[in-house]
Short mmCIF file of C-alpha atoms in Angstrom, two decimals:
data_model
loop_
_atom_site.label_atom_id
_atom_site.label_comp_id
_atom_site.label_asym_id
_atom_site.label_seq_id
_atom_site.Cartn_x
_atom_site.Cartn_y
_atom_site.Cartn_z
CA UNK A 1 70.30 114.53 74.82
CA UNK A 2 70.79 112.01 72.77
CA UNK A 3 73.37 108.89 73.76
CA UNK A 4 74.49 106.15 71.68
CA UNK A 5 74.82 102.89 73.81
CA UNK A 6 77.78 101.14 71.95
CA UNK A 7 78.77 98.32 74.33
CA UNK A 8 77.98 94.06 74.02
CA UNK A 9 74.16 93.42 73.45
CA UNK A 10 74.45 91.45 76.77
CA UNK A 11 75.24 94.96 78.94
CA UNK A 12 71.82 96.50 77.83
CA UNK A 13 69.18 95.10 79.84
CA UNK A 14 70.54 96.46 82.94
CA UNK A 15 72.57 99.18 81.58
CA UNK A 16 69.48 100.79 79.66
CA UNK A 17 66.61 101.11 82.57
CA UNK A 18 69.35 102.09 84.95
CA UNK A 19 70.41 105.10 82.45
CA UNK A 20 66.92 106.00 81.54
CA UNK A 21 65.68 106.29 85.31
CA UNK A 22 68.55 108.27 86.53
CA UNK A 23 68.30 110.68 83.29
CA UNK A 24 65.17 111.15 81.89
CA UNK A 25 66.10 113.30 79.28
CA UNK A 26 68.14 111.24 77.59
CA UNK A 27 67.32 109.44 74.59
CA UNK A 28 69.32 106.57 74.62
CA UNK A 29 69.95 104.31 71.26
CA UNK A 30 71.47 101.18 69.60
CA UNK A 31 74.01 100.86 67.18
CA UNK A 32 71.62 99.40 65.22
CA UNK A 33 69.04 101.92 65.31
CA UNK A 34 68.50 103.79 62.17
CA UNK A 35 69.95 106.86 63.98
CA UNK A 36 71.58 109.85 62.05
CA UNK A 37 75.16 110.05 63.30
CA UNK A 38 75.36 113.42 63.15
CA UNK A 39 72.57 113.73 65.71
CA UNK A 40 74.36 111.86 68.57
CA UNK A 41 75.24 113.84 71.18
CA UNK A 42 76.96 111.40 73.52
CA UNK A 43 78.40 107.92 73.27
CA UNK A 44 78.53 105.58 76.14
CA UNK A 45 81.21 102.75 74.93
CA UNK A 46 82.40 99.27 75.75
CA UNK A 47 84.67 97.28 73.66
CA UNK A 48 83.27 94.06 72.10
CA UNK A 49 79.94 95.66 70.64
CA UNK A 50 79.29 96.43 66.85
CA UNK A 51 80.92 99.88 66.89
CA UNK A 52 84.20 100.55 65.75
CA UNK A 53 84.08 103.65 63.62
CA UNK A 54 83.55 106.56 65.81
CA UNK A 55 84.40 108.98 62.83
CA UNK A 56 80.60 109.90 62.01
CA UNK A 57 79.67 111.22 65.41
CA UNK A 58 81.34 114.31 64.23
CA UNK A 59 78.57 116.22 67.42
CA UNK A 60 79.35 114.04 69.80
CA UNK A 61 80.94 115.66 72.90
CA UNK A 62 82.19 112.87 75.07
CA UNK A 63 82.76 109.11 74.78
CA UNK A 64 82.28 107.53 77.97
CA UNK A 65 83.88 104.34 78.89
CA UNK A 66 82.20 101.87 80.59
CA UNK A 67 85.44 99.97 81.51
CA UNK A 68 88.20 101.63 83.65
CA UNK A 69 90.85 100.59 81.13
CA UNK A 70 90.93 101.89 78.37
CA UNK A 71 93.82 100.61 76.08
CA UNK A 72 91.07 99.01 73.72
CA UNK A 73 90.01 102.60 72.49
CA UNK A 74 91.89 105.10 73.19
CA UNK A 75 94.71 103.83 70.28
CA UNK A 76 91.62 103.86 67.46
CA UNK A 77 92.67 106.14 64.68
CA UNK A 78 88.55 106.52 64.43
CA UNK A 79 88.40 108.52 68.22
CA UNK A 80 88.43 112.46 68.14
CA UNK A 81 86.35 112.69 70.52
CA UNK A 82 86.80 113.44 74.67
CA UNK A 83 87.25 110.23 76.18
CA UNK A 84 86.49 109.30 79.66
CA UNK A 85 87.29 106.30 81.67
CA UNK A 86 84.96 104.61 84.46
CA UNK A 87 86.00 105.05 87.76
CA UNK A 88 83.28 103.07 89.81
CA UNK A 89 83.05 103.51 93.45
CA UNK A 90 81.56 99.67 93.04
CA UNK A 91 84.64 98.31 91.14
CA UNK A 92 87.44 100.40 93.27
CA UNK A 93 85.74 98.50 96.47
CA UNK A 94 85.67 94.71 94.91
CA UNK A 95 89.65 95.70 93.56
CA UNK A 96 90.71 96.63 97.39
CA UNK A 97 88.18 93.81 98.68
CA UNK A 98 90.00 91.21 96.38
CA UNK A 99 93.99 92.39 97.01
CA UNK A 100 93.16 92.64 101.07
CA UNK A 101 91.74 88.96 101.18
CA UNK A 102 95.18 87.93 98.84
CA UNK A 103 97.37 90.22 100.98
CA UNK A 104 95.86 88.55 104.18
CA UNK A 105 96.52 85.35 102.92
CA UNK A 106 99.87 85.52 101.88
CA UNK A 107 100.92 86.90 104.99
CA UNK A 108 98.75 84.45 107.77
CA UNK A 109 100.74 81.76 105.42
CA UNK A 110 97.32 79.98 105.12
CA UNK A 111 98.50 77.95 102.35
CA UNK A 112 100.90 76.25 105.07
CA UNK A 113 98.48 74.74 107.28
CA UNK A 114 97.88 71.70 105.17
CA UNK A 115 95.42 69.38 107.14
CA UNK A 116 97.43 65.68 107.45
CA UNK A 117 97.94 65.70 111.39
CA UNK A 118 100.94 67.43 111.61
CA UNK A 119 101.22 69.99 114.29
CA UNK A 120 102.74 73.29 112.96
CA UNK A 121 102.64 75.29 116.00
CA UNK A 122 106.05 77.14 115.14
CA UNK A 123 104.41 78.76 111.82
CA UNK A 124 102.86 81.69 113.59
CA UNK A 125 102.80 85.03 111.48
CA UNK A 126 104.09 88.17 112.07
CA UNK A 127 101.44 91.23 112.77
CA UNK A 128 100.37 93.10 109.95
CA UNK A 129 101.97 95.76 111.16
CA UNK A 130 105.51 93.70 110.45
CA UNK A 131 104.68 92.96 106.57
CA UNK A 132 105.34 95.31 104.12
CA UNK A 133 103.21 95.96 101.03
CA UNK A 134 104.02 98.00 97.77
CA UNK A 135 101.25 99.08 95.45
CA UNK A 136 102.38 99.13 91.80
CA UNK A 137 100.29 102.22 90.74
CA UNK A 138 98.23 105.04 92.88
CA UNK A 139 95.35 105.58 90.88
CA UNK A 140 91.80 105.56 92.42
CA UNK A 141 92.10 101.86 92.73
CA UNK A 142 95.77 101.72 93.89
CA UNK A 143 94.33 104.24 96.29
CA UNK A 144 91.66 102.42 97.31
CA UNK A 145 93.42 99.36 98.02
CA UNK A 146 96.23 101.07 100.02
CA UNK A 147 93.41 102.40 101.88
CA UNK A 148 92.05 99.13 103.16
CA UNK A 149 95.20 97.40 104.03
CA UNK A 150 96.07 100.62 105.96
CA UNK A 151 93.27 100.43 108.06
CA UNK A 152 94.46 96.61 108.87
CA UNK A 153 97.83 98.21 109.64
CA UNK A 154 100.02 96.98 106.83
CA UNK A 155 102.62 99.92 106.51
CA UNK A 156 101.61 100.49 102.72
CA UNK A 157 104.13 102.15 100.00
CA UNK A 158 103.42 102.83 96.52
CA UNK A 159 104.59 103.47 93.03
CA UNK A 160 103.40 105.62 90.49
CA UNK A 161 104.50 107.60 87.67
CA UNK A 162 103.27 110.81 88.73
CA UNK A 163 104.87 110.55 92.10
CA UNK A 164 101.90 112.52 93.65
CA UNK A 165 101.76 111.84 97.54
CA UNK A 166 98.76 110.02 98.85
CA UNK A 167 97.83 110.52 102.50
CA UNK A 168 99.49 107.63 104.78
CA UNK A 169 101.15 106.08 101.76
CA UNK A 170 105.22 106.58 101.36
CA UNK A 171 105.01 106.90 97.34
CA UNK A 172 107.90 105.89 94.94
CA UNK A 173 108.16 108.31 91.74
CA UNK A 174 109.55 107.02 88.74
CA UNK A 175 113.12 107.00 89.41
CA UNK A 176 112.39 104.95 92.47
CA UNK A 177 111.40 101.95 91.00
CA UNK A 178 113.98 99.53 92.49
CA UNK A 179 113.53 100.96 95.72
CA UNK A 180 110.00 100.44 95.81
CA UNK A 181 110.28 96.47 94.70
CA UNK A 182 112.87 96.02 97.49
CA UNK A 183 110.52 97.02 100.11
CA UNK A 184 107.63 94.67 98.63
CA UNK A 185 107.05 91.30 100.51
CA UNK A 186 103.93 91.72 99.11
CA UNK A 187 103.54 93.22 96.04
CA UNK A 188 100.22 94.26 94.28
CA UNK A 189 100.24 95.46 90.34
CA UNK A 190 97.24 98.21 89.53
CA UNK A 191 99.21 99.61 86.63
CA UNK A 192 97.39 100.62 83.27
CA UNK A 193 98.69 98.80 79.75
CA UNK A 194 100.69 101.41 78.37
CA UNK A 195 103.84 101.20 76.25
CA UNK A 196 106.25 101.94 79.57
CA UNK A 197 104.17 99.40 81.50
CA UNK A 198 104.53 96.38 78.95
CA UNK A 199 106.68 93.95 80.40
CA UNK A 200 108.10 96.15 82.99
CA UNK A 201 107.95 93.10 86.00
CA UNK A 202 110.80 91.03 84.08
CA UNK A 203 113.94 88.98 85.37
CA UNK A 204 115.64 91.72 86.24
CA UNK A 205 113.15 94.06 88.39
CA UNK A 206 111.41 90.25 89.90
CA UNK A 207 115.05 89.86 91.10
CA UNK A 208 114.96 93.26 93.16
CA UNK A 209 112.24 91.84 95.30
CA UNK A 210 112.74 90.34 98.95
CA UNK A 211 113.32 86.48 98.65
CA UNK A 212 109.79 84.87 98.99
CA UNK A 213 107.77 87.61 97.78
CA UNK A 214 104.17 87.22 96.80
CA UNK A 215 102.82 89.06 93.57
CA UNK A 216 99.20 89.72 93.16
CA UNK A 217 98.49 90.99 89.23
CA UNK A 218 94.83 92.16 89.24
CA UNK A 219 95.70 94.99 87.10
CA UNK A 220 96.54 94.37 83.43
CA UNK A 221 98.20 90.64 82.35
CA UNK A 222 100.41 92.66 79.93
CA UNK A 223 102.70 93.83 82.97
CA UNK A 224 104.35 91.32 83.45
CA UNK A 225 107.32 89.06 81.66
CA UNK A 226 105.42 85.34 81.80
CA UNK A 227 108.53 83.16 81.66
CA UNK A 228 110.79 85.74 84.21
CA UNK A 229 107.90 85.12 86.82
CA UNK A 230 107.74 81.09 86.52
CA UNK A 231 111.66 81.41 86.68
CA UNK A 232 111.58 83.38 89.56
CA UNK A 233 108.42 81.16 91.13
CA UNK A 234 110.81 77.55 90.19
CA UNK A 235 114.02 79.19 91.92
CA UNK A 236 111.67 80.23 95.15
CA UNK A 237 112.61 83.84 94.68
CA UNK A 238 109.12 84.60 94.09
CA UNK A 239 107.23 82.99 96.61
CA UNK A 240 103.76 83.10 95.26
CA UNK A 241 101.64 84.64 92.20
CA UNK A 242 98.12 85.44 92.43
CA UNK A 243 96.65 86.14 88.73
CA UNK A 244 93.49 87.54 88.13
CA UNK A 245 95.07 89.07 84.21
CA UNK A 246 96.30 88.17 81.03
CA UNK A 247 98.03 88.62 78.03
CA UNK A 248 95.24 86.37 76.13
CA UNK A 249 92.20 85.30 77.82
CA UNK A 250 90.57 83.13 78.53
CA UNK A 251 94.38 81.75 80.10
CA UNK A 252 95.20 78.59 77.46
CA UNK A 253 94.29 74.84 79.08
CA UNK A 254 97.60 74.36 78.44
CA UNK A 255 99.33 77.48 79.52
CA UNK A 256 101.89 76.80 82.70
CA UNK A 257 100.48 78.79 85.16
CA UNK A 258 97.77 76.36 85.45
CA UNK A 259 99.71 73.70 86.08
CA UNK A 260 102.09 75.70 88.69
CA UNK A 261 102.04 74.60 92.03
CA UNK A 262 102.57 78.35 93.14
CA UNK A 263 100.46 80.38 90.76
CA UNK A 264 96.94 80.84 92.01
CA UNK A 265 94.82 81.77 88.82
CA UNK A 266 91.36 83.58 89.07
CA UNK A 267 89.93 84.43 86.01
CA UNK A 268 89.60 88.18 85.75
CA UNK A 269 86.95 88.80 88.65
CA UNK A 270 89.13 90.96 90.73
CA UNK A 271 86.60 93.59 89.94
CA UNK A 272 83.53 94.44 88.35
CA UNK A 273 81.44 97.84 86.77
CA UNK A 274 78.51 97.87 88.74
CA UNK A 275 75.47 99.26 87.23
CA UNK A 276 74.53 100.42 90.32
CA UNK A 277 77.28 102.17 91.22
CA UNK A 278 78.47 103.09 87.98
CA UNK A 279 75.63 104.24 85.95
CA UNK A 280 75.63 107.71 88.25
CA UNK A 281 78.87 108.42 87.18
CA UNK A 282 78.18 107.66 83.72
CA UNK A 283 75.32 110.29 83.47
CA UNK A 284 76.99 112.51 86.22
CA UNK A 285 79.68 112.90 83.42
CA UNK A 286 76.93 113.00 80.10
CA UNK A 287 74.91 115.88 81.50
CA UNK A 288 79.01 117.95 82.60
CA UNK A 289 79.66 117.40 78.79
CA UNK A 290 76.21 119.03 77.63
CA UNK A 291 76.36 121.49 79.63
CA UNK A 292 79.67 122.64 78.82
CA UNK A 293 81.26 121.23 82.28
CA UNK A 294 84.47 119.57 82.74
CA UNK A 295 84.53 116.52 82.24
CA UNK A 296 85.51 113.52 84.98
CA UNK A 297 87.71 111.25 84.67
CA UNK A 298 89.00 112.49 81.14
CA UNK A 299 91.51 110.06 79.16
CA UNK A 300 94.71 111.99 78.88
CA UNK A 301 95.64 110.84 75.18
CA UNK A 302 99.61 110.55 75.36
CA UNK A 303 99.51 108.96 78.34
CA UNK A 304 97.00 106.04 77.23
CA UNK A 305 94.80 106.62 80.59
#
C-alpha cells in the first residue's frame, strides 16, 4: 500500500521508521514527493504540514488522524474521504495521569500549605472518597480518566452527549447538564470543539457549580466563556482553574490568566501522541481500510468527532 505522510516535517523522523518497521508493505511518501495522487492509497494526516487539498486522492480509502481532535479537518470542504481520529493508549494514560495529579491537588488543598511558619494543623482534607468529581465528556479519555480517580476512590460522575453508561461512573445525558455541574467540586472538561460545545461553560452554567469549585480544562480552550470564568474565579465562586487549552495559542503575554492569582496555566502538555503507542493503531487501522475492514475510530461527520 501506498500512504501519504501529510503531517509537520518535524513528526517524520520518528513517525517514518516506526511506520515502516511495523508495516513493511507500505510505501510511505512525502507531500513533496513527485507522487501521482491518484495512486495513494492511504493518507496519514496532521494539521500544520503542506497539505491542504485532499481532493486529488480521489483512491484513497481512509485519512488517518494523527491527533485525537479533529476540528482542524474534518470542516475542509477538500475531505471526502473516511476519516479517523487517534485514540492512543499513550495519550489516554498522560490525559488521566495529568487530571489525577490536578484532582489530587485540588482536593489535599496543597496550594494552602504556604511555608512562612504558620501552623495549619486545622486544614486537614476530607478522604477521596468525600470529594466529588464530574467528567465533562465520556469518551476514551473521559473514560480513562474516570477510571484512575475511581481506583483512588473519588465517587466519579460524568457527562456526555450520548448518555451511554460507563461501568462505575453515574453518567449525565444531555438534558442533565445542570445536574451534573451541581455535583462537581471538581470538575474536569474532555469535551471535543464542536458547535454545541463552544462556549458552553459560561456565567450561567459556572454559576450551577458548588461554591469553591476547581475546573481543570485539558480538553479544548474553546469550551469555555474566558471572561465568565475570571468573573467567577474574582467573586470566589470558582475556586481554582487549571488550563492546559486555548482559544489562541501560544496564551498572549498579556492575556489575564497569566497574571491570575488562581489560574494555573500549563501550556497544552496534558497529553501527547506517542509514536510508540500510537503508530500500531495507525497501521492497525491502514491495513482494516485495505482490506475492506471497518474502520476504528471513524470520524462521524455531523457530529465533528
Amino acid at each position: 500500500m501506498r500512504v501519504l505522510f501529510a503531517a509537520p516535517d518535524a513528526l517524520w523522523p520518528a513517525w517514518a521508521p516506526a511506520l515502516m518497521r511495523l508495516a513493511p508493505e507500505m510505501e510511505l511518501v512525502r507531500a513533496d514527493d513527485a507522487v501521482d495522487p491518484a495512486r495513494i492509497d492511504a493518507i496519514i494526516f496532521a494539521p500544520g504540514g503542506s497539505l491542504d487539498d485532499l481532493s486529488p486522492f480521489v483512491n484513497a480509502r481512509l485519512v488517518q488522524s494523527l491527533w485525537a481532535g479533529v476540528e482542524r479537518i474534518v470542516t475542509n470542504p477538500t475531505l471526502t474521504q473516511p476519516l479517523a481520529r487517534m485514540v492512543d493508549p499513550g495519550l489516554a494514560r498522560g490525559m488521566a495521569e495529568y487530571c489525577t495529579g490536578w484532582a489530587l491537588r485540588a482536593h489535599l488543598g496543597m496550594d494552602r500549605y504556604a511555608q512562612d511558619g504558620e501552623w495549619r494543623n486545622g486544614l486537614t482534607p476530607p478522604l477521596a472518597c468525600d470529594r466529588q468529581v464530574t467528567i465533562l465528556g465520556m469518551g476514551e479519555l473521559g473514560r480513562s480518566v474516570a477510571a484512575m480517580l475511581d481506583g483512588i476512590g473519588f465517587p466519579v460522575s460524568g457527562f456526555s452527549a450520548s448518555g451511554r453508561p460507563v461501568p462505575g461512573v453515574r453518567v449525565f445525558g444531555p438534558d442533565d447538564l445542570d445536574r451534573a455541574l451541581a455535583a462537581a467540586e471538581i470538575l474536569i472538561a474532555l469535551l471535543p470543539d464542536t458547535p454545541q460545545t463552544r462556549g458552553l461553560l459560561d456565567a450561567d452554567r459556572l454559576a450551577r457549580l458548588p461554591q469553591g469549585a476547581w475546573l481543570i480544562n485539558p480538553g479544548r480552550g474553546t469550551v469555555l466563556d474566558d471572561e465568565a470564568v475570571l468573573a467567577a474565579l474574582d467573586s470566589g465562586h470558582l475556586g481554582h482553574a487549571v488550563l492546559d487549552v486555548f482559544r489562541a495559542e501560544p496564551l498572549p503575554r498579556d492575556h489575564p490568566f497569566w497574571s491570575h492569582p488562581r489560574v494555573t496555566v500549563t501550556p497544552h502538555i496534558a497529553a501527547e501522541t506517542r509514536v510508540e503507542t500510537a503508530a500500531p493503531v495507525a497501521v492497525e487501522n491502514l491495513r482494516r481500510a485495505m482490506s475492506g475492514q471497518p474502520v476504528l475510530y471513524l470520524v462521524d461527520r455531523d457530529k465533528g468527532y
